[in-house]
CSV table of C-alpha atoms and ligand atoms in Angstrom, one decimal:
chain,number,residue,atom,x,y,z
F,1,MET,CA,16.0,7.3,-4.1
F,2,ASN,CA,17.5,7.2,-7.6
F,3,GLU,CA,17.5,4.7,-10.4
F,4,ALA,CA,21.0,3.5,-9.4
F,5,ALA,CA,19.4,2.2,-6.2
F,6,ALA,CA,16.6,0.4,-7.9
F,7,PRO,CA,16.5,-3.4,-7.9
F,8,ALA,CA,17.9,-5.1,-11.0
F,9,ALA,CA,15.8,-4.8,-14.0
F,10,GLY,CA,14.4,-8.0,-15.4
F,11,ASP,CA,13.3,-9.9,-12.3
F,12,LEU,CA,9.7,-9.5,-13.3
F,13,ALA,CA,10.0,-9.7,-17.1
F,14,GLY,CA,6.9,-11.1,-18.6
F,15,ARG,CA,4.8,-10.7,-15.4
F,16,VAL,CA,1.6,-8.6,-15.3
F,17,ALA,CA,1.0,-6.6,-12.1
F,18,LEU,CA,-2.1,-4.8,-10.9
F,19,VAL,CA,-1.5,-1.9,-8.5
F,20,THR,CA,-4.7,-0.5,-6.9
F,21,GLY,CA,-4.5,3.2,-6.1
F,22,GLY,CA,-1.5,3.4,-8.3
F,23,ARG,CA,-2.3,6.9,-9.7
F,24,GLN,CA,-0.2,8.7,-7.1
F,25,GLY,CA,1.8,8.4,-3.9
F,26,ILE,CA,3.0,5.0,-2.7
F,27,GLY,CA,1.1,3.2,-5.4
F,28,ALA,CA,2.8,5.3,-8.2
F,29,GLY,CA,6.2,4.5,-6.6
F,30,ILE,CA,5.3,0.8,-6.5
F,31,ALA,CA,4.2,1.0,-10.2
F,32,ARG,CA,7.5,2.7,-11.2
F,33,ARG,CA,9.6,0.1,-9.4
F,34,LEU,CA,7.6,-2.9,-10.8
F,35,ALA,CA,7.9,-1.4,-14.3
F,36,HIS,CA,11.6,-0.9,-13.8
F,37,ALA,CA,11.9,-4.6,-12.9
F,38,GLY,CA,10.2,-5.6,-16.2
F,39,ALA,CA,6.6,-6.1,-15.2
F,40,VAL,CA,3.7,-4.9,-17.3
F,41,VAL,CA,1.8,-2.6,-14.9
F,42,VAL,CA,-1.9,-2.0,-14.8
F,43,ILE,CA,-2.9,0.9,-12.6
F,44,GLY,CA,-6.3,0.4,-11.0
F,45,ASP,CA,-7.6,3.7,-9.6
F,46,LEU,CA,-10.7,5.9,-9.4
F,47,ARG,CA,-9.1,8.5,-11.7
F,48,ALA,CA,-6.6,8.3,-14.5
F,49,PRO,CA,-3.0,9.2,-13.8
F,50,ASP,CA,-1.3,12.1,-15.7
F,51,ALA,CA,-0.3,10.5,-19.0
F,52,SER,CA,3.2,12.0,-18.6
F,53,ASP,CA,3.8,10.2,-15.2
F,54,SER,CA,2.2,6.9,-15.9
F,55,VAL,CA,4.2,3.8,-16.3
F,56,GLY,CA,1.2,1.5,-17.0
F,57,ARG,CA,-2.2,1.2,-18.5
F,58,TRP,CA,-5.0,2.7,-16.4
F,59,VAL,CA,-8.1,0.8,-15.7
F,60,GLY,CA,-10.9,2.6,-13.9
F,61,LEU,CA,-11.4,0.8,-10.5
F,62,ASP,CA,-13.3,1.4,-7.3
F,63,VAL,CA,-12.0,-1.3,-5.0
F,64,THR,CA,-15.2,-1.1,-2.9
F,65,ASP,CA,-17.5,-2.0,-5.7
F,66,PRO,CA,-17.6,-5.7,-6.7
F,67,ASP,CA,-18.8,-4.9,-10.2
F,68,SER,CA,-16.0,-2.5,-10.8
F,69,VAL,CA,-13.5,-5.0,-9.5
F,70,GLY,CA,-15.0,-7.7,-11.8
F,71,ASP,CA,-14.8,-5.3,-14.8
F,72,ALA,CA,-11.1,-4.6,-14.1
F,73,MET,CA,-10.2,-8.3,-13.9
F,74,ALA,CA,-12.1,-8.9,-17.2
F,75,SER,CA,-10.2,-6.0,-18.8
F,76,ILE,CA,-6.8,-7.4,-17.6
F,77,GLU,CA,-7.7,-10.9,-18.9
F,78,GLU,CA,-8.8,-9.4,-22.3
F,79,VAL,CA,-5.9,-7.0,-22.8
F,80,GLU,CA,-2.9,-8.5,-20.9
F,81,GLY,CA,-4.1,-12.1,-20.9
F,82,ARG,CA,-2.6,-12.9,-17.5
F,83,LEU,CA,-2.1,-11.7,-14.0
F,84,ASP,CA,0.8,-12.5,-11.8
F,85,ILE,CA,1.1,-9.8,-9.1
F,86,VAL,CA,-1.6,-7.9,-7.2
F,87,VAL,CA,-0.7,-5.0,-5.0
F,88,ASN,CA,-3.6,-3.9,-2.7
F,89,ASN,CA,-2.4,-0.4,-2.1
F,90,ALA,CA,-5.5,1.8,-2.4
F,91,GLY,CA,-6.4,3.3,1.0
F,92,ILE,CA,-7.8,6.3,2.7
F,93,MET,CA,-7.1,7.9,6.1
F,94,PHE,CA,-8.8,10.5,8.2
F,95,GLU,CA,-9.0,11.5,11.9
F,96,GLN,CA,-12.2,11.1,13.8
F,97,ASP,CA,-12.9,11.4,17.5
F,98,PHE,CA,-13.9,7.9,18.8
F,99,GLU,CA,-16.9,8.8,20.9
F,100,THR,CA,-18.6,10.8,18.1
F,101,HIS,CA,-17.4,8.6,15.2
F,102,PRO,CA,-20.2,8.2,12.7
F,103,LEU,CA,-20.9,4.7,11.5
F,104,GLU,CA,-20.9,6.1,7.9
F,105,SER,CA,-17.2,7.1,8.1
F,106,TRP,CA,-16.2,3.9,9.9
F,107,SER,CA,-17.9,1.9,7.1
F,108,ALA,CA,-16.3,4.0,4.4
F,109,MET,CA,-12.8,3.4,5.8
F,110,VAL,CA,-13.5,-0.4,6.1
F,111,ALA,CA,-14.9,-0.5,2.6
F,112,VAL,CA,-11.7,0.9,1.0
F,113,ASN,CA,-9.0,-0.3,3.3
F,114,LEU,CA,-10.2,-3.8,4.2
F,115,THR,CA,-13.1,-4.9,2.0
F,116,GLY,CA,-11.2,-3.5,-1.1
F,117,PRO,CA,-8.2,-5.9,-0.7
F,118,PHE,CA,-10.7,-8.7,0.0
F,119,LEU,CA,-12.7,-8.1,-3.2
F,120,VAL,CA,-9.7,-7.5,-5.4
F,121,SER,CA,-7.8,-10.6,-4.1
F,122,ARG,CA,-10.9,-12.7,-4.4
F,123,ALA,CA,-11.6,-11.6,-8.0
F,124,ALA,CA,-7.9,-12.0,-8.9
F,125,THR,CA,-7.5,-15.5,-7.6
F,126,PRO,CA,-8.8,-17.4,-10.7
F,127,LEU,CA,-6.2,-15.5,-12.8
F,128,LEU,CA,-3.4,-15.9,-10.3
F,129,LYS,CA,-4.1,-19.6,-10.0
F,130,ARG,CA,-3.1,-20.3,-13.6
F,131,ARG,CA,0.6,-19.8,-13.1
F,132,GLY,CA,0.9,-19.0,-9.4
F,133,GLY,CA,1.5,-15.5,-8.2
F,134,SER,CA,2.1,-13.0,-5.5
F,135,ILE,CA,-0.3,-10.7,-3.6
F,136,VAL,CA,1.2,-7.8,-1.7
F,137,ASN,CA,-1.1,-5.9,0.7
F,138,ILE,CA,-0.1,-2.4,1.9
F,139,GLY,CA,-0.7,-2.4,5.6
F,140,SER,CA,0.8,0.2,8.0
F,141,ILE,CA,2.8,0.6,11.2
F,142,GLU,CA,-0.7,1.7,12.4
F,143,GLY,CA,-1.6,-1.9,12.2
F,144,PHE,CA,0.7,-2.3,15.2
F,145,SER,CA,0.4,1.0,17.0
F,146,ALA,CA,-2.0,3.9,16.7
F,147,ASN,CA,-2.0,7.7,16.3
F,148,PRO,CA,-4.8,9.5,18.2
F,149,ASN,CA,-8.3,9.5,16.6
F,150,HIS,CA,-7.4,6.7,14.2
F,151,VAL,CA,-9.6,3.9,15.4
F,152,ALA,CA,-11.0,3.1,12.0
F,153,TYR,CA,-7.6,3.4,10.2
F,154,GLY,CA,-5.8,1.3,12.8
F,155,ALA,CA,-8.5,-1.3,12.8
F,156,THR,CA,-8.5,-1.7,9.0
F,157,LYS,CA,-4.7,-1.9,8.8
F,158,GLY,CA,-4.6,-4.5,11.6
F,159,GLY,CA,-7.2,-6.3,9.6
F,160,VAL,CA,-5.1,-6.1,6.4
F,161,HIS,CA,-2.2,-7.8,8.4
F,162,GLY,CA,-4.6,-10.5,9.6
F,163,MET,CA,-6.0,-11.1,6.1
F,164,THR,CA,-2.4,-11.4,4.8
F,165,ASN,CA,-1.9,-14.5,7.1
F,166,ALA,CA,-5.2,-16.0,6.1
F,167,LEU,CA,-4.7,-15.6,2.3
F,168,ALA,CA,-1.2,-17.1,2.6
F,169,VAL,CA,-2.7,-20.1,4.2
F,170,ASP,CA,-5.7,-20.5,1.8
F,171,LEU,CA,-3.8,-19.7,-1.4
F,172,GLY,CA,-0.5,-21.3,-0.7
F,173,PRO,CA,-1.6,-24.6,-2.2
F,174,TYR,CA,-2.2,-22.8,-5.5
F,175,GLY,CA,1.3,-21.4,-5.7
F,176,ILE,CA,0.0,-17.9,-4.6
F,177,ARG,CA,2.0,-16.2,-1.9
F,178,CYS,CA,0.6,-13.3,0.1
F,179,ASN,CA,2.6,-10.8,2.1
F,180,ALA,CA,2.2,-7.3,3.4
F,181,VAL,CA,4.3,-4.2,3.6
F,182,ALA,CA,3.7,-2.0,6.7
F,183,PRO,CA,5.0,1.5,5.7
F,184,GLY,CA,6.0,4.1,8.2
F,185,TRP,CA,5.8,7.8,7.3
F,186,ILE,CA,6.1,8.1,3.6
F,187,ASP,CA,6.1,11.4,1.7
F,188,THR,CA,2.8,11.4,-0.2
F,189,GLU,CA,-0.2,13.7,-0.6
F,190,LEU,CA,-2.0,11.7,2.1
F,191,ASN,CA,0.6,12.9,4.6
F,192,ALA,CA,1.6,16.2,3.1
F,193,ALA,CA,-1.7,17.7,4.1
F,194,TYR,CA,-0.7,17.1,7.8
F,195,VAL,CA,2.7,18.7,7.4
F,196,ASP,CA,1.5,21.6,5.3
F,197,ALA,CA,-1.3,22.5,7.7
F,198,HIS,CA,1.2,23.3,10.4
F,199,PRO,CA,2.3,26.9,10.8
F,200,ASP,CA,6.0,25.9,11.1
F,201,ARG,CA,6.2,23.3,8.3
F,202,ASP,CA,10.1,23.2,8.4
F,203,GLU,CA,10.1,22.4,12.1
F,204,VAL,CA,7.6,19.6,11.5
F,205,VAL,CA,9.9,18.2,8.8
F,206,ARG,CA,12.9,18.4,11.2
F,207,GLN,CA,11.0,16.7,14.1
F,208,LEU,CA,9.7,14.0,11.8
F,209,ALA,CA,13.2,13.2,10.7
F,210,ARG,CA,14.3,12.9,14.3
F,211,LEU,CA,11.7,10.2,14.9
F,212,HIS,CA,13.5,8.0,12.4
F,213,PRO,CA,16.8,6.3,13.2
F,214,VAL,CA,17.7,6.6,9.6
F,215,GLY,CA,17.2,10.4,9.9
F,216,HIS,CA,14.5,11.0,7.3
F,217,ILE,CA,11.0,10.0,6.3
F,218,GLY,CA,10.4,7.5,3.5
F,219,ALA,CA,9.8,7.8,-0.3
F,220,PRO,CA,7.2,5.8,-2.3
F,221,GLU,CA,10.1,4.0,-4.0
F,222,ASP,CA,11.3,2.7,-0.6
F,223,ILE,CA,8.0,0.7,-0.5
F,224,GLY,CA,8.2,-0.2,-4.2
F,225,ASP,CA,11.6,-1.8,-3.7
F,226,VAL,CA,10.3,-4.2,-1.1
F,227,VAL,CA,7.1,-4.9,-3.2
F,228,VAL,CA,9.3,-5.9,-6.1
F,229,TRP,CA,11.2,-8.4,-4.0
F,230,LEU,CA,8.0,-9.8,-2.6
F,231,ALA,CA,6.5,-10.1,-6.1
F,232,SER,CA,9.6,-11.8,-7.5
F,233,ASP,CA,10.7,-15.4,-7.3
F,234,ARG,CA,13.6,-14.2,-5.1
F,235,SER,CA,11.1,-14.3,-2.2
F,236,GLY,CA,9.7,-17.7,-3.2
F,237,PHE,CA,9.8,-19.1,0.4
F,238,VAL,CA,8.3,-16.0,2.0
F,239,THR,CA,4.6,-15.9,2.6
F,240,GLY,CA,2.2,-14.7,5.4
F,241,GLN,CA,4.7,-12.0,6.5
F,242,VAL,CA,4.2,-8.4,7.3
F,243,ILE,CA,7.4,-6.5,6.6
F,244,THR,CA,7.8,-3.1,8.3
F,245,VAL,CA,9.5,-0.5,6.2
F,246,ASP,CA,9.6,2.5,8.5
F,247,GLY,CA,13.2,3.8,8.8
F,248,GLY,CA,13.4,2.1,12.2
F,249,ARG,CA,10.7,4.3,13.7
F,250,LEU,CA,9.0,1.5,15.6
F,251,SER,CA,12.3,0.1,16.8
F,252,ARG,CA,12.8,3.1,19.0
F,253,PRO,CA,10.3,3.4,21.9
F,254,PRO,CA,9.9,7.1,22.7
F,255,LEU,CA,11.7,8.7,25.6
F,256,PRO,CA,10.4,11.8,27.4
F,257,PRO,CA,11.3,14.7,25.2
F,258,ILE,CA,13.7,16.1,27.9
F,259,MET,CA,15.7,12.9,27.6
F,260,GLY,CA,15.4,12.3,23.9
J,301,NDP,P1,-2.7,8.6,-1.5
J,301,NDP,O1,-3.9,9.2,-0.9
J,301,NDP,O2,-1.6,9.5,-1.9
J,301,NDP,O3,-3.1,7.7,-2.7
J,301,NDP,C1,-4.1,6.7,-2.6
J,301,NDP,C2,-4.7,6.4,-4.0
J,301,NDP,O4,-5.7,5.4,-3.8
J,301,NDP,C3,-5.3,7.6,-4.7
J,301,NDP,O5,-4.9,7.7,-6.0
J,301,NDP,C4,-6.8,7.4,-4.5
J,301,NDP,O6,-7.6,8.0,-5.4
J,301,NDP,C5,-6.8,5.9,-4.6
J,301,NDP,N1,-8.1,5.4,-4.0
J,301,NDP,C6,-8.8,5.8,-3.0
J,301,NDP,N2,-9.9,5.2,-2.8
J,301,NDP,C7,-10.0,4.3,-3.8
J,301,NDP,C8,-10.9,3.3,-4.3
J,301,NDP,N3,-12.1,3.1,-3.6
J,301,NDP,N4,-10.6,2.5,-5.3
J,301,NDP,C9,-9.5,2.7,-6.0
J,301,NDP,N5,-8.6,3.6,-5.7
J,301,NDP,C10,-8.8,4.4,-4.6
J,301,NDP,O7,-2.2,7.6,-0.4
J,301,NDP,P2,-0.7,7.0,-0.1
J,301,NDP,O8,0.0,6.8,-1.3
J,301,NDP,O9,-0.1,7.8,1.0
J,301,NDP,O10,-1.1,5.6,0.6
J,301,NDP,C11,-1.2,4.4,-0.2
J,301,NDP,C12,-1.4,3.2,0.8
J,301,NDP,O11,-0.3,3.2,1.7
J,301,NDP,C13,-2.7,3.3,1.6
J,301,NDP,O12,-3.2,2.0,1.8
J,301,NDP,C14,-2.2,3.9,3.0
J,301,NDP,O13,-3.1,3.5,4.0
J,301,NDP,C15,-0.9,3.2,3.1
J,301,NDP,N6,0.1,3.9,4.0
J,301,NDP,C16,0.5,5.1,3.7
J,301,NDP,C17,1.4,5.7,4.5
J,301,NDP,C18,2.0,7.1,4.3
J,301,NDP,O14,2.8,7.5,5.1
J,301,NDP,N7,1.7,7.7,3.2
J,301,NDP,C19,1.9,5.0,5.7
J,301,NDP,C20,1.4,3.7,5.9
J,301,NDP,C21,0.5,3.2,5.1
J,301,NDP,P3,-8.2,9.5,-5.1
J,301,NDP,O15,-7.0,10.4,-4.9
J,301,NDP,O16,-9.0,9.8,-6.4
J,301,NDP,O17,-9.1,9.3,-3.9
């Protein structure tokens, strides 16, 4: 992706956006695209981004902790004075055998990936209600289909998609829309570990590319571009939707490798 391909600057001028987990990866790509479109961006994350990379003010935020979430909203109200866009992006992923899955790791995944968007959206609603706004949840294609040993991840992402519908219904009367983006394989640190761990990294990259009708995996900005549209008035009649951004991967059911 390059700047020439970015959405027109200015669509979000004057708007304030919170991006959870915006320090790196998809969240950082979303933050860059929102800033390019004119939004004032607040990055809510456990750790501060590198000052050189950052396109917004960092506020310390643990999405699993109601007090931390409340403090972040208070800071936004005090410093920016308004909130128009919330991107629930913070998330974690790990593999775990189902039969030996500890309750603790299940609960940790639920806390970040599902309770986090609930707590952040709930705390943001009084601010969003003032002028109307847009909540964008980052779900996953794993809310529709699952990789092995991903019971907690798939359950939380399916839950995020369900919450998106429910918030669209409950918050629509206040002028607040809620949609989700379901990314496919995006080049971030979360995924790089899987690729780098393989002895033949280059072959993994080639095979991954072949899974995608567009011929390559995605970049964080691919998700950011869709988030900008969902955050802007150009999508004013769109709510309760889960938009898959996966290079067509889910559109092609697998054939036996010998036929593919
Ligand atoms: P990364 O791990 O690269 O980034 C996630 C960010 O969220 C990190 O900065 C992390 O901080 C932060 N974070 C983790 N826990 C919390 C918390 N409790 N409170 C606040 N921030 C937190 O992930 P990606 O960018 O790859 O993923 C972003 C989102 O996109 C996730 O929801 C993920 O499930 C989803 N997704 C990703 C896909 C991909 O291919 N990458 C595909 C489909 C969906 P720290 O590093 O300090 O832990």
